[in-house]
């Protein structure tokens, strides 16, 4: 049981290049999320998905696209990378509802992808 | 606009001391308040969580205190240990269901 995995772990892009970040989970979770983490900003939700074939915008969706073609995978795409997208990206997954009786079921996070856009 | 405000930004505590991190929110629709712990190079992991129908929840050395009227909640780490050195995030979510709003994080250092 690997939990939530992310690839790649680290990437350097030039402004204008595109790339896709892959998130995979083996916990059969319905919900998946993409966050970015920046110093002094905490974690901010980019996009999320409540099931295969569905996606929705989060707090900071501009410049990103996502796809959830398979239940276990959630892809985050940058079509034209900008220096402002330099960040650490985290994927997370959860069961619905993510708040079970004892409050212990919640989002499980991957190890992160560090992206540098030059 | 930061939905959840967290303080302090950093905290240094002696081993055996009490670490206290505070969070405040405005949205009264929030009804679930988890705390996450993050070690360098790792993703956040759930530490403890509370709903507003209780004022306190304790798990081992970790306690959440919740003040619904003041819209504040805090994490207390008793008998702080060097292994507790990490970044702590509070978060909140509500009846919109799927969105967590995170605080800006507190970097805790426990000195041996």
PDB file of C-alpha atoms in Angstrom:
ATOM      1  CA  UNK A   1       0.000   0.000   0.000  1.00  0.00           C
ATOM      2  CA  UNK A   2       1.946   3.025  -1.279  1.00  0.00           C
ATOM      3  CA  UNK A   3      -0.685   5.612  -0.318  1.00  0.00           C
ATOM      4  CA  UNK A   4      -0.396   8.757  -2.416  1.00  0.00           C
ATOM      5  CA  UNK A   5       2.525   9.015  -4.815  1.00  0.00           C
ATOM      6  CA  UNK A   6       3.608  11.920  -6.978  1.00  0.00           C
ATOM      7  CA  UNK A   7       5.870  12.128  -9.990  1.00  0.00           C
ATOM      8  CA  UNK A   8       8.194  13.765 -10.663  1.00  0.00           C
ATOM      9  CA  UNK A   9       9.777  14.737  -7.336  1.00  0.00           C
ATOM     10  CA  UNK A  10      11.573  17.741  -8.800  1.00  0.00           C
ATOM     11  CA  UNK A  11      11.477  19.582 -12.092  1.00  0.00           C
ATOM     12  CA  UNK A  12      12.990  22.700 -13.618  1.00  0.00           C
ATOM     13  CA  UNK A  13      11.105  24.414 -16.427  1.00  0.00           C
ATOM     14  CA  UNK A  14      11.734  27.414 -18.580  1.00  0.00           C
ATOM     15  CA  UNK A  15       9.047  30.067 -18.867  1.00  0.00           C
ATOM     16  CA  UNK A  16       6.483  29.009 -21.451  1.00  0.00           C
ATOM     17  CA  UNK A  17       7.180  25.289 -21.256  1.00  0.00           C
ATOM     18  CA  UNK A  18       4.457  22.841 -20.364  1.00  0.00           C
ATOM     19  CA  UNK A  19       4.412  19.852 -18.079  1.00  0.00           C
ATOM     20  CA  UNK A  20       2.112  17.426 -16.319  1.00  0.00           C
ATOM     21  CA  UNK A  21       2.331  16.362 -12.707  1.00  0.00           C
ATOM     22  CA  UNK A  22       0.992  12.915 -11.911  1.00  0.00           C
ATOM     23  CA  UNK A  23      -0.695  11.869  -8.705  1.00  0.00           C
ATOM     24  CA  UNK A  24      -1.667   8.278  -7.975  1.00  0.00           C
ATOM     25  CA  UNK A  25      -3.425   6.768  -4.972  1.00  0.00           C
ATOM     26  CA  UNK A  26      -4.085   3.146  -4.131  1.00  0.00           C
ATOM     27  CA  UNK A  27      -6.582   3.672  -1.321  1.00  0.00           C
ATOM     28  CA  UNK A  28      -9.660   3.683  -3.564  1.00  0.00           C
ATOM     29  CA  UNK A  29     -10.426   7.262  -2.543  1.00  0.00           C
ATOM     30  CA  UNK A  30     -13.143   9.121  -4.400  1.00  0.00           C
ATOM     31  CA  UNK A  31     -11.838  12.619  -3.759  1.00  0.00           C
ATOM     32  CA  UNK A  32      -8.501  13.969  -4.954  1.00  0.00           C
ATOM     33  CA  UNK A  33      -6.940  17.411  -4.628  1.00  0.00           C
ATOM     34  CA  UNK A  34      -4.035  19.483  -5.883  1.00  0.00           C
ATOM     35  CA  UNK A  35      -2.480  22.123  -3.636  1.00  0.00           C
ATOM     36  CA  UNK A  36       0.439  24.456  -3.934  1.00  0.00           C
ATOM     37  CA  UNK A  37       2.558  25.409  -0.959  1.00  0.00           C
ATOM     38  CA  UNK A  38       4.434  28.685  -0.885  1.00  0.00           C
ATOM     39  CA  UNK A  39       6.439  30.244   1.967  1.00  0.00           C
ATOM     40  CA  UNK A  40       4.198  32.265   4.233  1.00  0.00           C
ATOM     41  CA  UNK A  41       1.077  31.251   2.305  1.00  0.00           C
ATOM     42  CA  UNK A  42       0.279  27.817   3.647  1.00  0.00           C
ATOM     43  CA  UNK A  43      -1.418  25.375   1.306  1.00  0.00           C
ATOM     44  CA  UNK A  44      -3.808  26.652  -1.312  1.00  0.00           C
ATOM     45  CA  UNK A  45      -6.204  24.482  -3.251  1.00  0.00           C
ATOM     46  CA  UNK A  46      -5.750  24.596  -7.017  1.00  0.00           C
ATOM     47  CA  UNK A  47      -8.293  22.070  -8.293  1.00  0.00           C
ATOM     48  CA  UNK A  48     -10.060  19.062  -6.909  1.00  0.00           C
ATOM     49  CA  UNK A  49     -12.123  16.097  -8.060  1.00  0.00           C
ATOM     50  CA  UNK A  50     -14.987  14.317  -6.327  1.00  0.00           C
ATOM     51  CA  UNK A  51     -14.907  11.334  -8.637  1.00  0.00           C
ATOM     52  CA  UNK A  52     -13.675   9.877 -11.885  1.00  0.00           C
ATOM     53  CA  UNK A  53     -14.418  12.199 -14.766  1.00  0.00           C
ATOM     54  CA  UNK A  54     -15.197  15.217 -12.557  1.00  0.00           C
ATOM     55  CA  UNK A  55     -13.076  18.242 -11.678  1.00  0.00           C
ATOM     56  CA  UNK A  56     -13.688  21.575  -9.999  1.00  0.00           C
ATOM     57  CA  UNK A  57     -11.799  24.794  -9.354  1.00  0.00           C
ATOM     58  CA  UNK A  58     -10.297  25.574  -6.011  1.00  0.00           C
ATOM     59  CA  UNK A  59      -8.877  28.757  -4.589  1.00  0.00           C
ATOM     60  CA  UNK A  60      -6.090  29.411  -7.143  1.00  0.00           C
ATOM     61  CA  UNK A  61      -6.960  27.613 -10.410  1.00  0.00           C
ATOM     62  CA  UNK A  62      -5.604  30.102 -12.974  1.00  0.00           C
ATOM     63  CA  UNK A  63      -2.815  28.748 -15.161  1.00  0.00           C
ATOM     64  CA  UNK A  64      -3.560  25.110 -14.327  1.00  0.00           C
ATOM     65  CA  UNK A  65      -5.707  22.360 -15.764  1.00  0.00           C
ATOM     66  CA  UNK A  66      -6.548  18.953 -14.360  1.00  0.00           C
ATOM     67  CA  UNK A  67      -7.946  15.649 -15.489  1.00  0.00           C
ATOM     68  CA  UNK A  68      -9.305  12.618 -13.643  1.00  0.00           C
ATOM     69  CA  UNK A  69      -9.662   9.943 -16.296  1.00  0.00           C
ATOM     70  CA  UNK A  70      -9.105   7.120 -13.825  1.00  0.00           C
ATOM     71  CA  UNK A  71     -10.202   6.981 -10.215  1.00  0.00           C
ATOM     72  CA  UNK A  72      -6.688   6.386  -8.954  1.00  0.00           C
ATOM     73  CA  UNK A  73      -4.991   9.146 -10.958  1.00  0.00           C
ATOM     74  CA  UNK A  74      -5.245  12.935 -10.882  1.00  0.00           C
ATOM     75  CA  UNK A  75      -3.163  14.935 -13.339  1.00  0.00           C
ATOM     76  CA  UNK A  76      -2.178  18.584 -12.971  1.00  0.00           C
ATOM     77  CA  UNK A  77      -1.113  20.381 -16.124  1.00  0.00           C
ATOM     78  CA  UNK A  78       0.723  23.616 -16.686  1.00  0.00           C
ATOM     79  CA  UNK A  79       0.237  24.679 -20.298  1.00  0.00           C
ATOM     80  CA  UNK A  80       2.623  27.640 -20.264  1.00  0.00           C
ATOM     81  CA  UNK A  81       4.693  27.780 -17.108  1.00  0.00           C
ATOM     82  CA  UNK A  82       5.407  31.122 -15.440  1.00  0.00           C
ATOM     83  CA  UNK A  83       7.910  31.984 -12.686  1.00  0.00           C
ATOM     84  CA  UNK A  84       4.928  32.639 -10.384  1.00  0.00           C
ATOM     85  CA  UNK A  85       4.179  28.922 -10.566  1.00  0.00           C
ATOM     86  CA  UNK A  86       7.435  28.071  -8.826  1.00  0.00           C
ATOM     87  CA  UNK A  87       6.187  26.181  -5.805  1.00  0.00           C
ATOM     88  CA  UNK A  88       5.876  22.836  -4.086  1.00  0.00           C
ATOM     89  CA  UNK A  89       2.831  20.967  -5.307  1.00  0.00           C
ATOM     90  CA  UNK A  90       1.018  18.464  -3.147  1.00  0.00           C
ATOM     91  CA  UNK A  91      -1.622  15.985  -4.138  1.00  0.00           C
ATOM     92  CA  UNK A  92      -4.064  14.608  -1.589  1.00  0.00           C
ATOM     93  CA  UNK A  93      -6.911  12.118  -1.556  1.00  0.00           C
ATOM     94  CA  UNK A  94      -9.773  11.215   0.757  1.00  0.00           C
ATOM     95  CA  UNK A  95     -12.924   9.185   1.153  1.00  0.00           C
ATOM     96  CA  UNK A  96     -16.249  10.975   1.051  1.00  0.00           C
ATOM     97  CA  UNK A  97     -17.296  12.264   3.413  1.00  0.00           C
ATOM     98  CA  UNK A  98     -13.849  13.061   4.654  1.00  0.00           C
ATOM     99  CA  UNK A  99     -15.131  13.715   8.103  1.00  0.00           C
ATOM    100  CA  UNK A 100     -16.041  10.476   9.758  1.00  0.00           C
ATOM    101  CA  UNK A 101     -17.386  10.075  13.229  1.00  0.00           C
ATOM    102  CA  UNK A 102     -14.095  10.296  15.073  1.00  0.00           C
ATOM    103  CA  UNK A 103     -12.636  13.031  12.857  1.00  0.00           C
ATOM    104  CA  UNK A 104      -9.695  10.841  12.035  1.00  0.00           C
ATOM    105  CA  UNK A 105     -10.439  10.256   8.402  1.00  0.00           C
ATOM    106  CA  UNK A 106      -9.209  13.126   6.346  1.00  0.00           C
ATOM    107  CA  UNK A 107      -6.976  13.992   3.451  1.00  0.00           C
ATOM    108  CA  UNK A 108      -3.845  11.914   2.826  1.00  0.00           C
ATOM    109  CA  UNK A 109      -1.038  13.850   1.210  1.00  0.00           C
ATOM    110  CA  UNK A 110       1.665  12.777  -1.198  1.00  0.00           C
ATOM    111  CA  UNK A 111       5.337  13.695  -0.732  1.00  0.00           C
ATOM    112  CA  UNK A 112       5.200  16.709  -3.020  1.00  0.00           C
ATOM    113  CA  UNK A 113       6.701  17.875  -6.319  1.00  0.00           C
ATOM    114  CA  UNK A 114       9.141  20.756  -6.227  1.00  0.00           C
ATOM    115  CA  UNK A 115       8.829  22.887  -9.372  1.00  0.00           C
ATOM    116  CA  UNK A 116      11.161  25.674 -10.374  1.00  0.00           C
ATOM    117  CA  UNK A 117      10.224  27.869 -13.324  1.00  0.00           C
ATOM    118  CA  UNK A 118      13.053  30.005 -14.674  1.00  0.00           C
TER     119      UNK A 118
ATOM    120  CA  UNK B   1      -8.003  36.988   1.782  1.00  0.00           C
ATOM    121  CA  UNK B   2      -6.757  34.449   4.274  1.00  0.00           C
ATOM    122  CA  UNK B   3      -9.727  32.435   5.492  1.00  0.00           C
ATOM    123  CA  UNK B   4      -7.807  31.027   8.448  1.00  0.00           C
ATOM    124  CA  UNK B   5      -5.269  33.152  10.298  1.00  0.00           C
ATOM    125  CA  UNK B   6      -2.507  31.353  12.165  1.00  0.00           C
ATOM    126  CA  UNK B   7       0.036  32.558  14.684  1.00  0.00           C
ATOM    127  CA  UNK B   8       2.835  32.610  15.521  1.00  0.00           C
ATOM    128  CA  UNK B   9       4.830  32.126  12.353  1.00  0.00           C
ATOM    129  CA  UNK B  10       7.607  30.454  14.292  1.00  0.00           C
ATOM    130  CA  UNK B  11       7.994  29.123  17.812  1.00  0.00           C
ATOM    131  CA  UNK B  12      10.954  27.933  19.844  1.00  0.00           C
ATOM    132  CA  UNK B  13      10.262  25.862  22.949  1.00  0.00           C
ATOM    133  CA  UNK B  14      12.448  24.054  25.418  1.00  0.00           C
ATOM    134  CA  UNK B  15      12.128  20.296  25.713  1.00  0.00           C
ATOM    135  CA  UNK B  16       9.378  19.491  28.182  1.00  0.00           C
ATOM    136  CA  UNK B  17       7.634  22.812  27.668  1.00  0.00           C
ATOM    137  CA  UNK B  18       4.209  23.576  26.228  1.00  0.00           C
ATOM    138  CA  UNK B  19       3.854  24.666  22.617  1.00  0.00           C
ATOM    139  CA  UNK B  20       0.761  26.701  21.747  1.00  0.00           C
ATOM    140  CA  UNK B  21      -0.336  27.600  18.222  1.00  0.00           C
ATOM    141  CA  UNK B  22      -3.417  29.698  17.582  1.00  0.00           C
ATOM    142  CA  UNK B  23      -5.817  29.975  14.676  1.00  0.00           C
ATOM    143  CA  UNK B  24      -8.803  32.189  13.978  1.00  0.00           C
ATOM    144  CA  UNK B  25     -11.484  32.108  11.327  1.00  0.00           C
ATOM    145  CA  UNK B  26     -14.408  34.238  10.191  1.00  0.00           C
ATOM    146  CA  UNK B  27     -16.625  31.903   8.204  1.00  0.00           C
ATOM    147  CA  UNK B  28     -19.271  30.520  10.555  1.00  0.00           C
ATOM    148  CA  UNK B  29     -20.043  27.792   8.017  1.00  0.00           C
ATOM    149  CA  UNK B  30     -16.806  26.050   8.921  1.00  0.00           C
ATOM    150  CA  UNK B  31     -17.536  22.936  10.946  1.00  0.00           C
ATOM    151  CA  UNK B  32     -14.384  20.865  10.845  1.00  0.00           C
ATOM    152  CA  UNK B  33     -10.985  21.955  12.105  1.00  0.00           C
ATOM    153  CA  UNK B  34      -7.992  19.662  11.578  1.00  0.00           C
ATOM    154  CA  UNK B  35      -4.370  20.226  12.432  1.00  0.00           C
ATOM    155  CA  UNK B  36      -1.614  18.902  10.212  1.00  0.00           C
ATOM    156  CA  UNK B  37       2.033  18.222  10.965  1.00  0.00           C
ATOM    157  CA  UNK B  38       4.641  18.489   8.235  1.00  0.00           C
ATOM    158  CA  UNK B  39       8.271  17.423   8.408  1.00  0.00           C
ATOM    159  CA  UNK B  40      10.808  18.814   5.919  1.00  0.00           C
ATOM    160  CA  UNK B  41      10.533  17.184   2.520  1.00  0.00           C
ATOM    161  CA  UNK B  42       7.293  15.424   3.404  1.00  0.00           C
ATOM    162  CA  UNK B  43       3.626  16.037   2.818  1.00  0.00           C
ATOM    163  CA  UNK B  44       1.370  17.198   5.662  1.00  0.00           C
ATOM    164  CA  UNK B  45      -0.170  14.486   7.819  1.00  0.00           C
ATOM    165  CA  UNK B  46      -3.266  14.728   9.981  1.00  0.00           C
ATOM    166  CA  UNK B  47      -2.422  15.188  13.640  1.00  0.00           C
ATOM    167  CA  UNK B  48      -5.747  15.804  15.336  1.00  0.00           C
ATOM    168  CA  UNK B  49      -9.107  17.305  14.416  1.00  0.00           C
ATOM    169  CA  UNK B  50     -12.179  18.727  16.124  1.00  0.00           C
ATOM    170  CA  UNK B  51     -15.750  19.670  15.366  1.00  0.00           C
ATOM    171  CA  UNK B  52     -17.401  22.710  16.984  1.00  0.00           C
ATOM    172  CA  UNK B  53     -19.763  20.644  19.116  1.00  0.00           C
ATOM    173  CA  UNK B  54     -16.952  20.055  21.615  1.00  0.00           C
ATOM    174  CA  UNK B  55     -14.648  22.592  23.239  1.00  0.00           C
ATOM    175  CA  UNK B  56     -11.623  20.357  23.624  1.00  0.00           C
ATOM    176  CA  UNK B  57     -10.148  17.204  22.201  1.00  0.00           C
ATOM    177  CA  UNK B  58      -7.093  15.469  23.545  1.00  0.00           C
ATOM    178  CA  UNK B  59      -4.957  12.773  21.981  1.00  0.00           C
ATOM    179  CA  UNK B  60      -1.842  11.922  23.912  1.00  0.00           C
ATOM    180  CA  UNK B  61       0.272  15.050  24.272  1.00  0.00           C
ATOM    181  CA  UNK B  62      -1.773  16.955  21.682  1.00  0.00           C
ATOM    182  CA  UNK B  63      -4.890  18.946  22.584  1.00  0.00           C
ATOM    183  CA  UNK B  64      -7.165  21.147  20.496  1.00  0.00           C
ATOM    184  CA  UNK B  65      -9.048  23.862  22.332  1.00  0.00           C
ATOM    185  CA  UNK B  66     -12.010  25.333  20.483  1.00  0.00           C
ATOM    186  CA  UNK B  67     -13.855  28.566  21.228  1.00  0.00           C
ATOM    187  CA  UNK B  68     -16.866  28.774  18.946  1.00  0.00           C
ATOM    188  CA  UNK B  69     -18.035  32.203  20.093  1.00  0.00           C
ATOM    189  CA  UNK B  70     -14.591  33.722  19.509  1.00  0.00           C
ATOM    190  CA  UNK B  71     -14.086  31.718  16.309  1.00  0.00           C
ATOM    191  CA  UNK B  72     -10.697  30.596  17.511  1.00  0.00           C
ATOM    192  CA  UNK B  73      -8.998  27.282  18.029  1.00  0.00           C
ATOM    193  CA  UNK B  74      -5.579  26.325  19.224  1.00  0.00           C
ATOM    194  CA  UNK B  75      -3.183  23.410  19.358  1.00  0.00           C
ATOM    195  CA  UNK B  76      -1.381  22.648  22.596  1.00  0.00           C
ATOM    196  CA  UNK B  77       1.569  20.288  22.628  1.00  0.00           C
ATOM    197  CA  UNK B  78       2.374  19.205  26.158  1.00  0.00           C
ATOM    198  CA  UNK B  79       5.830  17.984  27.168  1.00  0.00           C
ATOM    199  CA  UNK B  80       7.219  19.105  23.807  1.00  0.00           C
ATOM    200  CA  UNK B  81       9.970  16.878  22.406  1.00  0.00           C
ATOM    201  CA  UNK B  82      12.682  17.527  19.786  1.00  0.00           C
ATOM    202  CA  UNK B  83      10.855  15.039  17.545  1.00  0.00           C
ATOM    203  CA  UNK B  84       7.894  17.445  17.525  1.00  0.00           C
ATOM    204  CA  UNK B  85       9.991  19.961  15.589  1.00  0.00           C
ATOM    205  CA  UNK B  86       8.006  20.446  12.390  1.00  0.00           C
ATOM    206  CA  UNK B  87       5.672  22.863  10.672  1.00  0.00           C
ATOM    207  CA  UNK B  88       2.077  22.815  11.911  1.00  0.00           C
ATOM    208  CA  UNK B  89      -0.905  23.902   9.874  1.00  0.00           C
ATOM    209  CA  UNK B  90      -4.403  24.512  11.065  1.00  0.00           C
ATOM    210  CA  UNK B  91      -7.228  24.177   8.579  1.00  0.00           C
ATOM    211  CA  UNK B  92     -10.961  24.569   8.323  1.00  0.00           C
ATOM    212  CA  UNK B  93     -13.720  23.310   6.101  1.00  0.00           C
ATOM    213  CA  UNK B  94     -17.457  23.733   6.017  1.00  0.00           C
ATOM    214  CA  UNK B  95     -20.672  22.889   4.325  1.00  0.00           C
ATOM    215  CA  UNK B  96     -19.167  23.645   0.923  1.00  0.00           C
ATOM    216  CA  UNK B  97     -17.821  20.213   1.559  1.00  0.00           C
ATOM    217  CA  UNK B  98     -14.716  19.752  -0.415  1.00  0.00           C
ATOM    218  CA  UNK B  99     -12.472  22.695   0.239  1.00  0.00           C
ATOM    219  CA  UNK B 100     -10.015  22.937   3.075  1.00  0.00           C
ATOM    220  CA  UNK B 101      -8.634  26.346   3.946  1.00  0.00           C
ATOM    221  CA  UNK B 102      -5.205  26.233   5.547  1.00  0.00           C
ATOM    222  CA  UNK B 103      -3.420  28.621   7.856  1.00  0.00           C
ATOM    223  CA  UNK B 104       0.002  29.904   6.875  1.00  0.00           C
ATOM    224  CA  UNK B 105       1.840  27.465   9.117  1.00  0.00           C
ATOM    225  CA  UNK B 106       3.926  27.601  12.290  1.00  0.00           C
ATOM    226  CA  UNK B 107       7.496  26.368  12.341  1.00  0.00           C
ATOM    227  CA  UNK B 108       8.081  24.741  15.726  1.00  0.00           C
ATOM    228  CA  UNK B 109      11.568  24.079  17.037  1.00  0.00           C
ATOM    229  CA  UNK B 110      11.959  22.165  20.289  1.00  0.00           C
ATOM    230  CA  UNK B 111      15.376  22.673  21.836  1.00  0.00           C
ATOM    231  CA  UNK B 112      16.835  19.688  23.747  1.00  0.00           C
TER     232      UNK B 112
END
